[in-house]
Amino acid sequence: MIQHIKHLMENNQLKQQIKESSNLVEAIKLITNAGVQQGYSFTQDSVAEIVSGLMLIEQELTEEDLLAVSGGLRNSCTIFTSWDSIFSVLC
């Protein structure tokens, strides 16, 4: 499945939409919808698993991130790494 997502990331318009997305949930929906349009059978859950895995590979959690996860320091929808680092893995 990651190969299919990499293929989708070749689309500059999709990349721009993802970079402009307001949160991770919106970005996952964009990837899922683009995949469906290309005939892939992605689910939002499966895309989320891939993206989450890539985020863990690319970035160690800081103390602030750990506090946010454990105590809700900030809205969990805003906790995601730069899309540039995800793109570097996918592209």
mmCIF file of N, CA and C in Angstrom:
data_model
loop_
_atom_site.group_PDB
_atom_site.id
_atom_site.type_symbol
_atom_site.label_atom_id
_atom_site.label_comp_id
_atom_site.label_asym_id
_atom_site.label_seq_id
_atom_site.Cartn_x
_atom_site.Cartn_y
_atom_site.Cartn_z
ATOM 1 N N MET A 1 0.811 -1.194 0.000
ATOM 2 C CA MET A 1 0.000 0.000 0.000
ATOM 3 C C MET A 1 0.860 1.266 0.000
ATOM 4 N N ILE A 2 2.005 1.213 0.662
ATOM 5 C CA ILE A 2 2.845 2.405 0.700
ATOM 6 C C ILE A 2 3.302 2.801 -0.706
ATOM 7 N N GLN A 3 3.475 1.821 -1.578
ATOM 8 C CA GLN A 3 3.856 2.130 -2.957
ATOM 9 C C GLN A 3 2.738 2.906 -3.662
ATOM 10 N N HIS A 4 1.511 2.549 -3.377
ATOM 11 C CA HIS A 4 0.372 3.257 -3.967
ATOM 12 C C HIS A 4 0.313 4.701 -3.457
ATOM 13 N N ILE A 5 0.582 4.873 -2.183
ATOM 14 C CA ILE A 5 0.584 6.223 -1.620
ATOM 15 C C ILE A 5 1.731 7.030 -2.225
ATOM 16 N N LYS A 6 2.892 6.393 -2.401
ATOM 17 C CA LYS A 6 4.012 7.080 -3.044
ATOM 18 C C LYS A 6 3.625 7.517 -4.455
ATOM 19 N N HIS A 7 2.914 6.652 -5.161
ATOM 20 C CA HIS A 7 2.457 7.001 -6.506
ATOM 21 C C HIS A 7 1.543 8.227 -6.461
ATOM 22 N N LEU A 8 0.638 8.272 -5.488
ATOM 23 C CA LEU A 8 -0.259 9.412 -5.350
ATOM 24 C C LEU A 8 0.511 10.695 -5.052
ATOM 25 N N MET A 9 1.594 10.579 -4.303
ATOM 26 C CA MET A 9 2.367 11.753 -3.917
ATOM 27 C C MET A 9 3.136 12.369 -5.084
ATOM 28 N N GLU A 10 3.127 11.718 -6.214
ATOM 29 C CA GLU A 10 3.741 12.289 -7.412
ATOM 30 C C GLU A 10 2.878 13.417 -7.979
ATOM 31 N N ASN A 11 1.638 13.490 -7.539
ATOM 32 C CA ASN A 11 0.708 14.519 -7.991
ATOM 33 C C ASN A 11 0.943 15.792 -7.179
ATOM 34 N N ASN A 12 1.476 16.815 -7.834
ATOM 35 C CA ASN A 12 1.791 18.065 -7.143
ATOM 36 C C ASN A 12 0.562 18.755 -6.558
ATOM 37 N N GLN A 13 -0.564 18.631 -7.229
ATOM 38 C CA GLN A 13 -1.790 19.254 -6.725
ATOM 39 C C GLN A 13 -2.205 18.598 -5.403
ATOM 40 N N LEU A 14 -2.133 17.276 -5.339
ATOM 41 C CA LEU A 14 -2.477 16.571 -4.100
ATOM 42 C C LEU A 14 -1.496 16.956 -2.993
ATOM 43 N N LYS A 15 -0.215 17.012 -3.322
ATOM 44 C CA LYS A 15 0.778 17.406 -2.322
ATOM 45 C C LYS A 15 0.461 18.789 -1.746
ATOM 46 N N GLN A 16 0.108 19.707 -2.611
ATOM 47 C CA GLN A 16 -0.202 21.063 -2.153
ATOM 48 C C GLN A 16 -1.449 21.063 -1.266
ATOM 49 N N GLN A 17 -2.466 20.302 -1.652
ATOM 50 C CA GLN A 17 -3.687 20.227 -0.843
ATOM 51 C C GLN A 17 -3.375 19.665 0.540
ATOM 52 N N ILE A 18 -2.512 18.667 0.587
ATOM 53 C CA ILE A 18 -2.157 18.059 1.870
ATOM 54 C C ILE A 18 -1.384 19.049 2.730
ATOM 55 N N LYS A 19 -0.439 19.764 2.115
ATOM 56 C CA LYS A 19 0.326 20.757 2.872
ATOM 57 C C LYS A 19 -0.576 21.853 3.426
ATOM 58 N N GLU A 20 -1.625 22.178 2.711
ATOM 59 C CA GLU A 20 -2.545 23.231 3.133
ATOM 60 C C GLU A 20 -3.643 22.727 4.062
ATOM 61 N N SER A 21 -3.719 21.417 4.263
ATOM 62 C CA SER A 21 -4.772 20.873 5.121
ATOM 63 C C SER A 21 -4.585 21.377 6.545
ATOM 64 N N SER A 22 -5.696 21.535 7.232
ATOM 65 C CA SER A 22 -5.653 22.136 8.561
ATOM 66 C C SER A 22 -5.296 21.137 9.663
ATOM 67 N N ASN A 23 -5.436 19.854 9.373
ATOM 68 C CA ASN A 23 -5.089 18.853 10.382
ATOM 69 C C ASN A 23 -4.835 17.503 9.726
ATOM 70 N N LEU A 24 -4.388 16.571 10.506
ATOM 71 C CA LEU A 24 -4.033 15.247 10.012
ATOM 72 C C LEU A 24 -5.240 14.497 9.472
ATOM 73 N N VAL A 25 -6.377 14.634 10.100
ATOM 74 C CA VAL A 25 -7.596 13.943 9.657
ATOM 75 C C VAL A 25 -7.965 14.386 8.236
ATOM 76 N N GLU A 26 -7.900 15.673 7.994
ATOM 77 C CA GLU A 26 -8.210 16.200 6.662
ATOM 78 C C GLU A 26 -7.206 15.669 5.627
ATOM 79 N N ALA A 27 -5.939 15.636 5.987
ATOM 80 C CA ALA A 27 -4.909 15.142 5.071
ATOM 81 C C ALA A 27 -5.137 13.668 4.733
ATOM 82 N N ILE A 28 -5.503 12.884 5.718
ATOM 83 C CA ILE A 28 -5.766 11.454 5.500
ATOM 84 C C ILE A 28 -6.970 11.278 4.582
ATOM 85 N N LYS A 29 -7.989 12.104 4.756
ATOM 86 C CA LYS A 29 -9.155 12.043 3.863
ATOM 87 C C LYS A 29 -8.753 12.360 2.426
ATOM 88 N N LEU A 30 -7.882 13.348 2.245
ATOM 89 C CA LEU A 30 -7.423 13.702 0.900
ATOM 90 C C LEU A 30 -6.690 12.532 0.243
ATOM 91 N N ILE A 31 -5.811 11.899 0.993
ATOM 92 C CA ILE A 31 -5.060 10.758 0.458
ATOM 93 C C ILE A 31 -6.003 9.610 0.141
ATOM 94 N N THR A 32 -6.934 9.337 1.060
ATOM 95 C CA THR A 32 -7.889 8.247 0.852
ATOM 96 C C THR A 32 -8.732 8.492 -0.388
ATOM 97 N N ASN A 33 -9.259 9.686 -0.528
ATOM 98 C CA ASN A 33 -10.096 10.008 -1.690
ATOM 99 C C ASN A 33 -9.308 9.937 -2.990
ATOM 100 N N ALA A 34 -8.077 10.425 -2.971
ATOM 101 C CA ALA A 34 -7.240 10.352 -4.174
ATOM 102 C C ALA A 34 -6.969 8.897 -4.537
ATOM 103 N N GLY A 35 -6.759 8.064 -3.543
ATOM 104 C CA GLY A 35 -6.532 6.643 -3.789
ATOM 105 C C GLY A 35 -7.744 5.967 -4.408
ATOM 106 N N VAL A 36 -8.910 6.273 -3.889
ATOM 107 C CA VAL A 36 -10.152 5.703 -4.423
ATOM 108 C C VAL A 36 -10.339 6.130 -5.876
ATOM 109 N N GLN A 37 -10.027 7.390 -6.174
ATOM 110 C CA GLN A 37 -10.153 7.878 -7.552
ATOM 111 C C GLN A 37 -9.203 7.153 -8.501
ATOM 112 N N GLN A 38 -8.082 6.664 -7.966
ATOM 113 C CA GLN A 38 -7.130 5.925 -8.790
ATOM 114 C C GLN A 38 -7.421 4.424 -8.804
ATOM 115 N N GLY A 39 -8.476 4.026 -8.103
ATOM 116 C CA GLY A 39 -8.857 2.616 -8.103
ATOM 117 C C GLY A 39 -8.269 1.802 -6.962
ATOM 118 N N TYR A 40 -7.599 2.456 -6.016
ATOM 119 C CA TYR A 40 -7.059 1.751 -4.858
ATOM 120 C C TYR A 40 -8.160 1.618 -3.813
ATOM 121 N N SER A 41 -8.054 0.584 -3.011
ATOM 122 C CA SER A 41 -9.084 0.367 -1.989
ATOM 123 C C SER A 41 -8.551 0.748 -0.612
ATOM 124 N N PHE A 42 -8.193 2.023 -0.460
ATOM 125 C CA PHE A 42 -7.721 2.530 0.814
ATOM 126 C C PHE A 42 -8.900 2.782 1.738
ATOM 127 N N THR A 43 -8.653 2.596 3.007
ATOM 128 C CA THR A 43 -9.583 3.085 4.023
ATOM 129 C C THR A 43 -8.859 4.194 4.782
ATOM 130 N N GLN A 44 -9.603 5.037 5.432
ATOM 131 C CA GLN A 44 -8.964 6.096 6.215
ATOM 132 C C GLN A 44 -8.102 5.506 7.323
ATOM 133 N N ASP A 45 -8.552 4.395 7.891
ATOM 134 C CA ASP A 45 -7.770 3.746 8.951
ATOM 135 C C ASP A 45 -6.439 3.218 8.426
ATOM 136 N N SER A 46 -6.456 2.606 7.240
ATOM 137 C CA SER A 46 -5.215 2.054 6.706
ATOM 138 C C SER A 46 -4.236 3.159 6.326
ATOM 139 N N VAL A 47 -4.741 4.256 5.772
ATOM 140 C CA VAL A 47 -3.876 5.397 5.447
ATOM 141 C C VAL A 47 -3.318 6.001 6.737
ATOM 142 N N ALA A 48 -4.150 6.121 7.743
ATOM 143 C CA ALA A 48 -3.709 6.680 9.027
ATOM 144 C C ALA A 48 -2.587 5.837 9.628
ATOM 145 N N GLU A 49 -2.689 4.515 9.524
ATOM 146 C CA GLU A 49 -1.644 3.637 10.041
ATOM 147 C C GLU A 49 -0.320 3.874 9.327
ATOM 148 N N ILE A 50 -0.373 3.997 8.005
ATOM 149 C CA ILE A 50 0.843 4.231 7.226
ATOM 150 C C ILE A 50 1.455 5.567 7.601
ATOM 151 N N VAL A 51 0.651 6.613 7.619
ATOM 152 C CA VAL A 51 1.147 7.959 7.927
ATOM 153 C C VAL A 51 1.692 7.996 9.354
ATOM 154 N N SER A 52 1.003 7.392 10.287
ATOM 155 C CA SER A 52 1.475 7.371 11.674
ATOM 156 C C SER A 52 2.814 6.664 11.787
ATOM 157 N N GLY A 53 2.936 5.563 11.081
ATOM 158 C CA GLY A 53 4.203 4.830 11.079
ATOM 159 C C GLY A 53 5.332 5.664 10.517
ATOM 160 N N LEU A 54 5.074 6.380 9.444
ATOM 161 C CA LEU A 54 6.088 7.248 8.845
ATOM 162 C C LEU A 54 6.458 8.383 9.782
ATOM 163 N N MET A 55 5.471 8.909 10.477
ATOM 164 C CA MET A 55 5.742 9.991 11.417
ATOM 165 C C MET A 55 6.644 9.513 12.539
ATOM 166 N N LEU A 56 6.436 8.304 13.010
ATOM 167 C CA LEU A 56 7.276 7.770 14.085
ATOM 168 C C LEU A 56 8.697 7.530 13.604
ATOM 169 N N ILE A 57 8.826 7.110 12.355
ATOM 170 C CA ILE A 57 10.153 6.891 11.796
ATOM 171 C C ILE A 57 10.900 8.213 11.688
ATOM 172 N N GLU A 58 10.204 9.251 11.256
ATOM 173 C CA GLU A 58 10.821 10.531 10.957
ATOM 174 C C GLU A 58 11.107 11.394 12.182
ATOM 175 N N GLN A 59 10.405 11.158 13.273
ATOM 176 C CA GLN A 59 10.526 12.100 14.378
ATOM 177 C C GLN A 59 10.380 11.387 15.705
ATOM 178 N N GLU A 60 11.332 11.652 16.594
ATOM 179 C CA GLU A 60 11.173 11.187 17.954
ATOM 180 C C GLU A 60 10.218 12.123 18.664
ATOM 181 N N LEU A 61 9.440 11.590 19.561
ATOM 182 C CA LEU A 61 8.524 12.427 20.318
ATOM 183 C C LEU A 61 9.290 13.268 21.325
ATOM 184 N N THR A 62 8.935 14.525 21.405
ATOM 185 C CA THR A 62 9.528 15.413 22.400
ATOM 186 C C THR A 62 8.765 15.261 23.705
ATOM 187 N N GLU A 63 9.297 15.862 24.747
ATOM 188 C CA GLU A 63 8.589 15.827 26.030
ATOM 189 C C GLU A 63 7.230 16.503 25.904
ATOM 190 N N GLU A 64 7.167 17.593 25.132
ATOM 191 C CA GLU A 64 5.898 18.290 24.922
ATOM 192 C C GLU A 64 4.892 17.389 24.213
ATOM 193 N N ASP A 65 5.361 16.626 23.202
ATOM 194 C CA ASP A 65 4.472 15.698 22.505
ATOM 195 C C ASP A 65 3.932 14.640 23.457
ATOM 196 N N LEU A 66 4.806 14.106 24.304
ATOM 197 C CA LEU A 66 4.375 13.084 25.260
ATOM 198 C C LEU A 66 3.355 13.651 26.236
ATOM 199 N N LEU A 67 3.564 14.879 26.685
ATOM 200 C CA LEU A 67 2.591 15.520 27.570
ATOM 201 C C LEU A 67 1.264 15.723 26.862
ATOM 202 N N ALA A 68 1.331 16.088 25.587
ATOM 203 C CA ALA A 68 0.102 16.319 24.828
ATOM 204 C C ALA A 68 -0.696 15.033 24.688
ATOM 205 N N VAL A 69 -0.014 13.952 24.439
ATOM 206 C CA VAL A 69 -0.695 12.670 24.273
ATOM 207 C C VAL A 69 -1.264 12.196 25.602
ATOM 208 N N SER A 70 -0.476 12.346 26.661
ATOM 209 C CA SER A 70 -0.921 11.823 27.954
ATOM 210 C C SER A 70 -1.912 12.728 28.668
ATOM 211 N N GLY A 71 -1.787 14.059 28.470
ATOM 212 C CA GLY A 71 -2.637 14.942 29.249
ATOM 213 C C GLY A 71 -3.414 15.959 28.455
ATOM 214 N N GLY A 72 -3.351 15.861 27.149
ATOM 215 C CA GLY A 72 -4.110 16.802 26.342
ATOM 216 C C GLY A 72 -3.578 18.216 26.394
ATOM 217 N N LEU A 73 -2.265 18.380 26.382
ATOM 218 C CA LEU A 73 -1.654 19.692 26.434
ATOM 219 C C LEU A 73 -2.157 20.593 25.319
ATOM 220 N N ARG A 74 -2.395 20.009 24.153
ATOM 221 C CA ARG A 74 -2.977 20.756 23.039
ATOM 222 C C ARG A 74 -3.851 19.807 22.234
ATOM 223 N N ASN A 75 -4.595 20.333 21.322
ATOM 224 C CA ASN A 75 -5.525 19.549 20.508
ATOM 225 C C ASN A 75 -4.761 18.492 19.731
ATOM 226 N N SER A 76 -5.143 17.227 19.857
ATOM 227 C CA SER A 76 -4.422 16.141 19.208
ATOM 228 C C SER A 76 -4.460 16.232 17.693
ATOM 229 N N CYS A 77 -5.434 16.942 17.127
ATOM 230 C CA CYS A 77 -5.489 17.099 15.676
ATOM 231 C C CYS A 77 -4.339 17.950 15.158
ATOM 232 N N THR A 78 -3.735 18.747 16.019
ATOM 233 C CA THR A 78 -2.641 19.595 15.561
ATOM 234 C C THR A 78 -1.284 18.942 15.773
ATOM 235 N N ILE A 79 -1.255 17.775 16.357
ATOM 236 C CA ILE A 79 0.012 17.108 16.622
ATOM 237 C C ILE A 79 0.351 16.211 15.438
ATOM 238 N N PHE A 80 1.088 16.772 14.512
ATOM 239 C CA PHE A 80 1.652 15.952 13.464
ATOM 240 C C PHE A 80 2.852 16.643 12.884
ATOM 241 N N THR A 81 3.762 15.852 12.424
ATOM 242 C CA THR A 81 5.034 16.376 11.947
ATOM 243 C C THR A 81 4.852 17.130 10.642
ATOM 244 N N SER A 82 5.847 17.836 10.260
ATOM 245 C CA SER A 82 5.833 18.565 9.000
ATOM 246 C C SER A 82 5.594 17.611 7.846
ATOM 247 N N TRP A 83 4.728 18.014 6.930
ATOM 248 C CA TRP A 83 4.464 17.168 5.768
ATOM 249 C C TRP A 83 5.707 17.016 4.914
ATOM 250 N N ASP A 84 6.634 17.969 5.001
ATOM 251 C CA ASP A 84 7.859 17.849 4.224
ATOM 252 C C ASP A 84 8.626 16.596 4.599
ATOM 253 N N SER A 85 8.642 16.256 5.887
ATOM 254 C CA SER A 85 9.361 15.054 6.298
ATOM 255 C C SER A 85 8.639 13.790 5.842
ATOM 256 N N ILE A 86 7.306 13.826 5.832
ATOM 257 C CA ILE A 86 6.547 12.684 5.325
ATOM 258 C C ILE A 86 6.788 12.548 3.821
ATOM 259 N N PHE A 87 6.758 13.675 3.113
ATOM 260 C CA PHE A 87 6.979 13.639 1.675
ATOM 261 C C PHE A 87 8.353 13.092 1.342
ATOM 262 N N SER A 88 9.339 13.403 2.175
ATOM 263 C CA SER A 88 10.685 12.924 1.887
ATOM 264 C C SER A 88 10.758 11.403 1.951
ATOM 265 N N VAL A 89 9.936 10.796 2.770
ATOM 266 C CA VAL A 89 9.890 9.331 2.856
ATOM 267 C C VAL A 89 9.073 8.774 1.690
ATOM 268 N N LEU A 90 7.960 9.426 1.361
ATOM 269 C CA LEU A 90 7.065 8.915 0.330
ATOM 270 C C LEU A 90 7.574 9.164 -1.081
ATOM 271 N N CYS A 91 8.290 10.239 -1.291
ATOM 272 C CA CYS A 91 8.672 10.620 -2.652
ATOM 273 C C CYS A 91 10.096 10.219 -2.991
#
